[in-house]
Amino acid sequence: MWGQSGDHGSMSAPVAPAVLAGLLGEGWRRPGASAHALADALRGLVVDGRLAVRTRVPSERALAPQLGVSRGTVSRAYDRLRGDGYLVSARGAGSWLTLPAGAGPGAPPPVFGGAPARALDLTIAALPAPEPLLGECAARAATALSRYSAMLGCAPAGVGELREAIAARFTERGAPTTADHVLVTAGAQHALHLLLSLLTTPGERVLVDAPSYPRTLSAVRGARARAVPVPLGASGWDVAAWDAAARAVGPRLGLTIPDFHNPTGLTMSAGDRAALAATAARSGMLLVADETNAELRLDGPAMPAPVAASDPGGAVVTIGSMSKSAWGGLRIGWIRAAPRLIRELAAARADVDLAGPVLEQLVAVELLARWDEVLASRRALLRPRRDALVSALAEHAPAWTCRRPRGGLSAWVRLPSPVATRLAAAAAHAGVHITPGPSFTTDGTFEHHIRLPYTRPPDDLARAVQTLSQLATRVGGATAVEDDPAPAAI
Ligand SMILES: Cc1ncc(COP(=O)(O)O)c(C=O)c1O
């Protein structure tokens, strides 16, 4: 797409050729079709949010030597992106990334090259609402609303009875909590955004798990902070590496996902929770534990207490959500922190959206009153789907390996060769959309991994795995499912 002069006024800063090369990694390189593959990889960066929409890309002349390809290759890749609506160019102003109409979060997945009508989106790990529970809770909430209608309805920290119910659930799980430790948000992502905007300044470094949830990384970028990845080991967190990074960097914030980590599925042991909380307290770092998946245990050992239970002094902040354990459409999440920080966050939140809607918060109160039923319904849906995915991998892709997930919503699958980006691009053409490993990183690594959610019905999962395994043999590279080596990892 060639832009009109003047429509590029608010484009972001250019990405340096070396930074772009790092983000692209090596997964797109293959003999013969490099322009095509480069375009797919660039499109992946903007679709995954690893590069912001409106980021200016380097000129063909600057990028080609950095990537070690000809100018013609970069030029053909840019032409392809322009043709598909992912790049806009204007004479004298360069070229910048964009999204075509209909693409982006919440839109149907992009379908390239005439994908079959039955496209399967496995890029999103989420479930439909638990019914009839949600409907019943919504009906009770609608009745309860009249208790609020004589008030103004704007409570930046959230409706009191929901704050109390969330606090009670923390207390039940082992972290004693009162309502003044709780701020209700519009989901975990909103919670993370609030923390980043209140507690970081542009250029500041923030410790993150490597790999990590892509929107954790994009939220850090959105705050103009710099993510410093701390690698996860094969069976869990490297506490010594966190300690060393905290000493070296002196960060104000560290972000981790301790329960059924997205994407690896690992759960932090009780000992590591205590050690990481101690590191945070010693180094003056606020450790943000994202518990979005914490209540999604399917089987295996009992969950350790929340990280916050190891921290009497306020060095651990917890964010949580109803999106995975109940329903993403509610947009209800929370922050648990020291009351003073909660007050500051509530004031900052009021600057953005004043407060959350009362009705949804009352639905959440009703759901929490029937929480055991909600979780049981999620387990009943997810267990057969998890088992179907694991069986399909064993049958159709025996050379791929993955830990049998004990909870959460997805499996982290290791391929025998580093072809994740190419496999994801080929699968998209065949109508199966998956997230390749590099999308969970800051530097384009993890080309040996793909994340496969088991949130779709068993037949869809079997069809997806069959397609993926056939394509994997074509793009370069058969599942040995190991049982979870708990208790160290859990
Ligand atoms: C680890 C993690 N954090 C945050 C989110 C976003 O949650 P929410 O829908 O509550 O904003 C997700 C969703 O997948 C997630 O997996």
PDB file of N, CA and C in Angstrom, residues 207 230-231 237-251 272 274-285 287:
ATOM      1  N   LEU A 207      12.938  -7.232  34.454  1.00  0.00           N
ATOM      2  CA  LEU A 207      13.265  -8.654  34.286  1.00  0.00           C
ATOM      3  C   LEU A 207      12.014  -9.433  33.864  1.00  0.00           C
ATOM      4  N   VAL A 230      15.292 -13.559  31.607  1.00  0.00           N
ATOM      5  CA  VAL A 230      15.991 -14.484  32.500  1.00  0.00           C
ATOM      6  C   VAL A 230      15.521 -15.885  32.105  1.00  0.00           C
ATOM      7  N   PRO A 231      16.421 -16.712  31.540  1.00  0.00           N
ATOM      8  CA  PRO A 231      15.978 -17.996  30.977  1.00  0.00           C
ATOM      9  C   PRO A 231      15.409 -18.952  32.017  1.00  0.00           C
ATOM     10  N   TRP A 237      12.443 -22.541  37.263  1.00  0.00           N
ATOM     11  CA  TRP A 237      13.078 -21.227  37.348  1.00  0.00           C
ATOM     12  C   TRP A 237      14.519 -21.368  37.829  1.00  0.00           C
ATOM     13  N   ASP A 238      15.399 -20.588  37.267  1.00  0.00           N
ATOM     14  CA  ASP A 238      16.789 -20.575  37.707  1.00  0.00           C
ATOM     15  C   ASP A 238      16.917 -19.425  38.715  1.00  0.00           C
ATOM     16  N   VAL A 239      16.765 -19.764  39.986  1.00  0.00           N
ATOM     17  CA  VAL A 239      16.704 -18.735  41.019  1.00  0.00           C
ATOM     18  C   VAL A 239      18.020 -17.959  41.098  1.00  0.00           C
ATOM     19  N   ALA A 240      19.134 -18.693  40.887  1.00  0.00           N
ATOM     20  CA  ALA A 240      20.436 -18.010  40.937  1.00  0.00           C
ATOM     21  C   ALA A 240      20.534 -16.983  39.806  1.00  0.00           C
ATOM     22  N   ALA A 241      19.980 -17.335  38.629  1.00  0.00           N
ATOM     23  CA  ALA A 241      20.037 -16.390  37.493  1.00  0.00           C
ATOM     24  C   ALA A 241      19.184 -15.157  37.786  1.00  0.00           C
ATOM     25  N   TRP A 242      18.032 -15.346  38.438  1.00  0.00           N
ATOM     26  CA  TRP A 242      17.194 -14.193  38.815  1.00  0.00           C
ATOM     27  C   TRP A 242      17.944 -13.310  39.803  1.00  0.00           C
ATOM     28  N   ASP A 243      18.615 -13.965  40.749  1.00  0.00           N
ATOM     29  CA  ASP A 243      19.346 -13.210  41.759  1.00  0.00           C
ATOM     30  C   ASP A 243      20.461 -12.390  41.102  1.00  0.00           C
ATOM     31  N   ALA A 244      21.203 -13.071  40.203  1.00  0.00           N
ATOM     32  CA  ALA A 244      22.316 -12.380  39.532  1.00  0.00           C
ATOM     33  C   ALA A 244      21.787 -11.224  38.687  1.00  0.00           C
ATOM     34  N   ALA A 245      20.680 -11.460  37.977  1.00  0.00           N
ATOM     35  CA  ALA A 245      20.135 -10.395  37.123  1.00  0.00           C
ATOM     36  C   ALA A 245      19.644  -9.227  37.974  1.00  0.00           C
ATOM     37  N   ALA A 246      19.010  -9.541  39.116  1.00  0.00           N
ATOM     38  CA  ALA A 246      18.519  -8.457  39.985  1.00  0.00           C
ATOM     39  C   ALA A 246      19.689  -7.626  40.500  1.00  0.00           C
ATOM     40  N   ARG A 247      20.811  -8.317  40.830  1.00  0.00           N
ATOM     41  CA  ARG A 247      21.981  -7.567  41.316  1.00  0.00           C
ATOM     42  C   ARG A 247      22.594  -6.725  40.195  1.00  0.00           C
ATOM     43  N   ALA A 248      22.694  -7.340  39.001  1.00  0.00           N
ATOM     44  CA  ALA A 248      23.377  -6.642  37.899  1.00  0.00           C
ATOM     45  C   ALA A 248      22.566  -5.467  37.378  1.00  0.00           C
ATOM     46  N   VAL A 249      21.255  -5.641  37.294  1.00  0.00           N
ATOM     47  CA  VAL A 249      20.412  -4.647  36.618  1.00  0.00           C
ATOM     48  C   VAL A 249      19.820  -3.645  37.615  1.00  0.00           C
ATOM     49  N   GLY A 250      19.555  -4.107  38.835  1.00  0.00           N
ATOM     50  CA  GLY A 250      18.902  -3.232  39.824  1.00  0.00           C
ATOM     51  C   GLY A 250      17.527  -2.785  39.361  1.00  0.00           C
ATOM     52  N   PRO A 251      16.684  -3.719  38.877  1.00  0.00           N
ATOM     53  CA  PRO A 251      15.383  -3.319  38.303  1.00  0.00           C
ATOM     54  C   PRO A 251      14.379  -2.954  39.399  1.00  0.00           C
ATOM     55  N   ASP A 272      11.323 -22.409  45.309  1.00  0.00           N
ATOM     56  CA  ASP A 272      11.711 -21.332  44.388  1.00  0.00           C
ATOM     57  C   ASP A 272      10.876 -20.075  44.633  1.00  0.00           C
ATOM     58  N   ALA A 274       9.779 -19.046  47.523  1.00  0.00           N
ATOM     59  CA  ALA A 274      10.349 -18.360  48.693  1.00  0.00           C
ATOM     60  C   ALA A 274      11.661 -17.677  48.305  1.00  0.00           C
ATOM     61  N   ALA A 275      12.485 -18.376  47.483  1.00  0.00           N
ATOM     62  CA  ALA A 275      13.786 -17.809  47.117  1.00  0.00           C
ATOM     63  C   ALA A 275      13.626 -16.562  46.253  1.00  0.00           C
ATOM     64  N   LEU A 276      12.689 -16.616  45.307  1.00  0.00           N
ATOM     65  CA  LEU A 276      12.496 -15.457  44.424  1.00  0.00           C
ATOM     66  C   LEU A 276      11.925 -14.262  45.195  1.00  0.00           C
ATOM     67  N   ALA A 277      11.001 -14.556  46.124  1.00  0.00           N
ATOM     68  CA  ALA A 277      10.447 -13.468  46.954  1.00  0.00           C
ATOM     69  C   ALA A 277      11.568 -12.848  47.790  1.00  0.00           C
ATOM     70  N   ALA A 278      12.502 -13.709  48.280  1.00  0.00           N
ATOM     71  CA  ALA A 278      13.613 -13.180  49.097  1.00  0.00           C
ATOM     72  C   ALA A 278      14.535 -12.323  48.225  1.00  0.00           C
ATOM     73  N   THR A 279      14.796 -12.784  46.988  1.00  0.00           N
ATOM     74  CA  THR A 279      15.609 -11.991  46.060  1.00  0.00           C
ATOM     75  C   THR A 279      14.971 -10.626  45.841  1.00  0.00           C
ATOM     76  N   ALA A 280      13.640 -10.628  45.636  1.00  0.00           N
ATOM     77  CA  ALA A 280      12.942  -9.364  45.384  1.00  0.00           C
ATOM     78  C   ALA A 280      13.094  -8.440  46.595  1.00  0.00           C
ATOM     79  N   ALA A 281      12.861  -8.989  47.795  1.00  0.00           N
ATOM     80  CA  ALA A 281      12.926  -8.153  49.001  1.00  0.00           C
ATOM     81  C   ALA A 281      14.339  -7.595  49.190  1.00  0.00           C
ATOM     82  N   ARG A 282      15.349  -8.462  48.942  1.00  0.00           N
ATOM     83  CA  ARG A 282      16.740  -8.044  49.162  1.00  0.00           C
ATOM     84  C   ARG A 282      17.168  -6.963  48.162  1.00  0.00           C
ATOM     85  N   SER A 283      16.680  -7.105  46.918  1.00  0.00           N
ATOM     86  CA  SER A 283      17.195  -6.202  45.881  1.00  0.00           C
ATOM     87  C   SER A 283      16.325  -4.968  45.668  1.00  0.00           C
ATOM     88  N   GLY A 284      15.219  -4.892  46.380  1.00  0.00           N
ATOM     89  CA  GLY A 284      14.353  -3.716  46.187  1.00  0.00           C
ATOM     90  C   GLY A 284      13.527  -3.797  44.923  1.00  0.00           C
ATOM     91  N   MET A 285      13.426  -5.011  44.357  1.00  0.00           N
ATOM     92  CA  MET A 285      12.630  -5.200  43.131  1.00  0.00           C
ATOM     93  C   MET A 285      11.210  -5.626  43.517  1.00  0.00           C
ATOM     94  N   LEU A 287       8.401  -7.916  42.614  1.00  0.00           N
ATOM     95  CA  LEU A 287       8.235  -9.106  41.777  1.00  0.00           C
ATOM     96  C   LEU A 287       6.753  -9.251  41.461  1.00  0.00           C
TER      97      LEU A 287
END
